[in-house]
Short mmCIF file of C-alpha atoms in Angstrom, two decimals:
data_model
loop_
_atom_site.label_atom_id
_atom_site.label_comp_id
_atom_site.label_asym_id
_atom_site.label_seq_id
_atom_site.Cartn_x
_atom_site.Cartn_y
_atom_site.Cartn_z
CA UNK H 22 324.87 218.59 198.81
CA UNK H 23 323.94 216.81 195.19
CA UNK H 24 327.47 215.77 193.75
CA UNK H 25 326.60 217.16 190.54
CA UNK H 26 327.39 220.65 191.99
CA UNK H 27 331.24 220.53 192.56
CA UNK H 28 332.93 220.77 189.60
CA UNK H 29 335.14 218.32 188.84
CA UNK H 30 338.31 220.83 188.23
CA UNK H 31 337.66 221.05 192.35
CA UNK H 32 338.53 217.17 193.04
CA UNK H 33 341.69 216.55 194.05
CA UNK H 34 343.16 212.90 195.38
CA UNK H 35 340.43 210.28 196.44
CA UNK H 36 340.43 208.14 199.79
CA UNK H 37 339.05 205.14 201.08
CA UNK H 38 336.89 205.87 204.10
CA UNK H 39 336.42 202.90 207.01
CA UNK H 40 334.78 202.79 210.49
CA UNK H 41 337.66 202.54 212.86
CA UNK H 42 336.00 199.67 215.15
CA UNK H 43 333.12 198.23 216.30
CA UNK H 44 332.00 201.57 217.81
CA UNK H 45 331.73 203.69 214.95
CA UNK H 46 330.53 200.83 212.66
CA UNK H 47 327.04 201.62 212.93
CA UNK H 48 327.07 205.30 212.90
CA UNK H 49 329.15 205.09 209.70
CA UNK H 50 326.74 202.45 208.19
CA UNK H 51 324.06 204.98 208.47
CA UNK H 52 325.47 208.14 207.60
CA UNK H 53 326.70 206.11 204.44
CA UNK H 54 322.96 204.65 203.60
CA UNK H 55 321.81 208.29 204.42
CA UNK H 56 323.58 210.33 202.28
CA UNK H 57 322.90 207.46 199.30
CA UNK H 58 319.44 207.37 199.34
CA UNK H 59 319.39 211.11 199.12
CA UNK H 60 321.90 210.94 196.18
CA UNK H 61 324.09 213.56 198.15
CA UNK H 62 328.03 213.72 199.21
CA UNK H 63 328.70 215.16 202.62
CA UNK H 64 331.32 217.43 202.58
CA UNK H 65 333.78 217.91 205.99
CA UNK H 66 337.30 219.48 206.92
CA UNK H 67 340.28 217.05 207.50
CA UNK H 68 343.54 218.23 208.18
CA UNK H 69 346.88 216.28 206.60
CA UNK H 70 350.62 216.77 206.49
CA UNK H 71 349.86 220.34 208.74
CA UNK H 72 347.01 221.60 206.45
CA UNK H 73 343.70 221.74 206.53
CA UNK H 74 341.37 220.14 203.49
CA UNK H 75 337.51 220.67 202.92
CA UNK H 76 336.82 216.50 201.92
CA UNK H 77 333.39 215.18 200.15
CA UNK H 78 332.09 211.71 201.27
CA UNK H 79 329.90 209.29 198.93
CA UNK H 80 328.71 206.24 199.33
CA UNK H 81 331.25 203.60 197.92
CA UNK H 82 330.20 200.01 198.49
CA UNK H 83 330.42 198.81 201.42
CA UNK H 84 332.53 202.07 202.65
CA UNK H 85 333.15 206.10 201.89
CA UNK H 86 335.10 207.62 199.20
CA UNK H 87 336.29 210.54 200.16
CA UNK H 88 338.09 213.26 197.72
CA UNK H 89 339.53 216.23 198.96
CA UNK H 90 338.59 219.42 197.21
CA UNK H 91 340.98 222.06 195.96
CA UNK H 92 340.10 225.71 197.77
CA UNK H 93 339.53 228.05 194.92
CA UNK H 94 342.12 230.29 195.26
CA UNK H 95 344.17 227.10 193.69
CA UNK H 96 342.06 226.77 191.06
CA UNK H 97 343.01 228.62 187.68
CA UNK H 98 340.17 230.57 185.68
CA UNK H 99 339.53 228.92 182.77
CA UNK H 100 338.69 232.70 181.02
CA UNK H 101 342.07 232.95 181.60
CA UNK H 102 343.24 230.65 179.43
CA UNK H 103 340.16 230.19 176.84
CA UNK H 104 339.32 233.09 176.07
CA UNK H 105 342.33 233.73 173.58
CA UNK H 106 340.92 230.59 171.51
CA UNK H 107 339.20 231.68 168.36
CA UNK H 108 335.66 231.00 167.56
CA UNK H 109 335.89 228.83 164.75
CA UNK H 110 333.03 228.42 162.94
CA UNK H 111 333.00 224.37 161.64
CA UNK H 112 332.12 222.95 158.12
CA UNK H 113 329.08 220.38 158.89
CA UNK H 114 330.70 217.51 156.41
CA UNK H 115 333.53 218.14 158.18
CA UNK H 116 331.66 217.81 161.58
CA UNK H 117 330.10 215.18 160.37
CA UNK H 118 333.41 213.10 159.03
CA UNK H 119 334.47 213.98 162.58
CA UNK H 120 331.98 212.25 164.46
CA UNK H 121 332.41 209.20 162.16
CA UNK H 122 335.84 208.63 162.91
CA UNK H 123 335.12 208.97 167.29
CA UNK H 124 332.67 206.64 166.66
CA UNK H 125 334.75 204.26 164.44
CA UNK H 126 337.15 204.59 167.33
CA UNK H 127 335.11 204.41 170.42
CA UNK H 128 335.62 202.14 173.04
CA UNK H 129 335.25 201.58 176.81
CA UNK H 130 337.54 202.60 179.57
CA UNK H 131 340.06 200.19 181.24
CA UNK H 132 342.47 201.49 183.50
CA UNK H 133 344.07 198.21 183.50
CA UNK H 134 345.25 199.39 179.86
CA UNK H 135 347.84 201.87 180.89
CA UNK H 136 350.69 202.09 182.57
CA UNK H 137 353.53 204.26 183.56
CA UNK H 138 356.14 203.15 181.04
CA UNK H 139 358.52 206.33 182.56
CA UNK H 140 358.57 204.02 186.18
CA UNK H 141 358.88 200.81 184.19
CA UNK H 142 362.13 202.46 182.62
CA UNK H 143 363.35 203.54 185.47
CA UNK H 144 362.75 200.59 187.42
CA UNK H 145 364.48 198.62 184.51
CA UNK H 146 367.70 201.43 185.04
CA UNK H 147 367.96 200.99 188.84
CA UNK H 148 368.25 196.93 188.30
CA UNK H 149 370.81 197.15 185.61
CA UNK H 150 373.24 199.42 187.81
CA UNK H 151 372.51 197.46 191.02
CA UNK H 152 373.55 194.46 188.54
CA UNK H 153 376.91 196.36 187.86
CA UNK H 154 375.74 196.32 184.09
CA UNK H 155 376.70 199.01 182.01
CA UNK H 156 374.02 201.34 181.58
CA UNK H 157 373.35 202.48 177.89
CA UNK H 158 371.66 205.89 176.53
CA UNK H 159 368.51 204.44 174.88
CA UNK H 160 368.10 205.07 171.27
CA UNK H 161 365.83 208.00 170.03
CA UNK H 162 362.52 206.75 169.32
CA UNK H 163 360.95 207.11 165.82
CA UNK H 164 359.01 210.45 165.46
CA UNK H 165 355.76 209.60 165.03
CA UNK H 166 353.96 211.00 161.70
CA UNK H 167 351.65 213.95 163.23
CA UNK H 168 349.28 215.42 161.05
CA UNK H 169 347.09 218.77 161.12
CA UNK H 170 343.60 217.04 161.90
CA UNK H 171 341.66 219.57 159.85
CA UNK H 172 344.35 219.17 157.03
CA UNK H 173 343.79 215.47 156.73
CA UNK H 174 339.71 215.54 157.45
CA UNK H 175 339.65 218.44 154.27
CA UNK H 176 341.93 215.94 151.95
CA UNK H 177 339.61 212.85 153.13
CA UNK H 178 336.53 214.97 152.24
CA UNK H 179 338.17 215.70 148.79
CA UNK H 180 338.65 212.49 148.32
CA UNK H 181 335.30 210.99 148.99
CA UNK H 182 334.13 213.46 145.98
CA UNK H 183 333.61 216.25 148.28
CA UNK H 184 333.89 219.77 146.76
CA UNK H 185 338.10 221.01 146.74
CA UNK H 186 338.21 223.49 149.78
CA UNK H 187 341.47 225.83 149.26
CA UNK H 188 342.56 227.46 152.58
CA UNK H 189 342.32 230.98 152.82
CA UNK H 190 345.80 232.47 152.44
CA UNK H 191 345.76 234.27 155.82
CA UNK H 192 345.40 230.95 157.71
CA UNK H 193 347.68 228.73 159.32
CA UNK H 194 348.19 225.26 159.89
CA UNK H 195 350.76 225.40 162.38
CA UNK H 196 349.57 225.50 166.08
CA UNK H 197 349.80 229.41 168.11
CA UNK H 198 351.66 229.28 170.25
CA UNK H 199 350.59 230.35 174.23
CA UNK H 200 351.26 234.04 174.69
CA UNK H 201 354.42 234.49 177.17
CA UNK H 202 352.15 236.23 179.89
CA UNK H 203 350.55 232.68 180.64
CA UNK H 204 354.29 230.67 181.35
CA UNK H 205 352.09 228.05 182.79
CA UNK H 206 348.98 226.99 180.53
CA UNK H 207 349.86 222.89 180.27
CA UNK H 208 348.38 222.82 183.86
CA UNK H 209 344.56 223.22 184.13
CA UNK H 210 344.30 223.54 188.18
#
């Protein structure tokens, strides 16, 4: 099947995918080529730890990525979480100041850019203890300065020389806040 037809909420983890031997080398060489020049995954079962997991292949290099896909039942609806969102309806300078600051701020991904400072901590904990150092409670980082984006794109607009735009006194700038009957929005799938 084209790729482009799985969602991407479906993915789950990705795997390399090798010919075990000699034997299989071939066979794997062209089901790989196959499925490449037709621009198409090929999806399969595989079963791990006791359970059983629909997988989509793709040409990758020399070799097969394979991701396994999440069955739908774990996948959330996205009404269900959505469709209390307002329909705001957006200011066009204000769009437009917007998409000047993402593109004053673009750049390119590089994974090699992030890391997992939580693990680095930890890490850092474990050797002072195996050290027999004492182990201090780290002091309580600076709280950073968070804004209300609209708040600050509205004062930038005014100013620029842009006309004064008073908030209507029924709004808020203060975030909602997820009903109770959704305990679990933060996770998308």
């Amino acid at each position: 099947m084209p790729r482009d037809e799985i969602d991407e909420i479906f993915f789950n983890s990705p795997y390399y995918i090798v010919p075990d031997g000699e034997v299989g080398a071939q066979a794997f060489a062209v089901i790989r080529e196959a499925i490449k020049k037709e621009g198409m995954v090929a999806l399969g079962k595989v079963v791990f730890t006791s359970r059983e997991h629909i997988i989509a292949l793709e040409p990758r290099g020399k070799g097969l990525m394979g991701v396994t896909l999440r069955y739908t039942y774990e996948v959330r609806k996205e009404a269900d979480y959505f469709d209390d969102i307002p329909d705001e309806k957006i200011p066009k300078d204000m769009l437009d100041l917007a998409g000047h600051i993402v593109e004053s701020k673009a750049g390119h991904f590089d994974p090699k850019e992030f890391e997992d400072q939580y693990e680095g901590a930890l890490k850092e904990l474990l050797k002072q203890k195996q050290a027999g150092k004492p182990i201090e409670r780290p002091q309580e980082p600076k709280r950073s300065n968070v804004i209300n984006l609209m708040d600050a794109l509205r004062k930038s607009l005014e100013t620029e020389g842009g006309a004064s735009r008073k908030k209507p006194a029924n709004q808020s700038s203060t975030h909602r806040r997820a009903p109770a009957k959704h305990p679990s929005r933060k996770k998308a799938s």
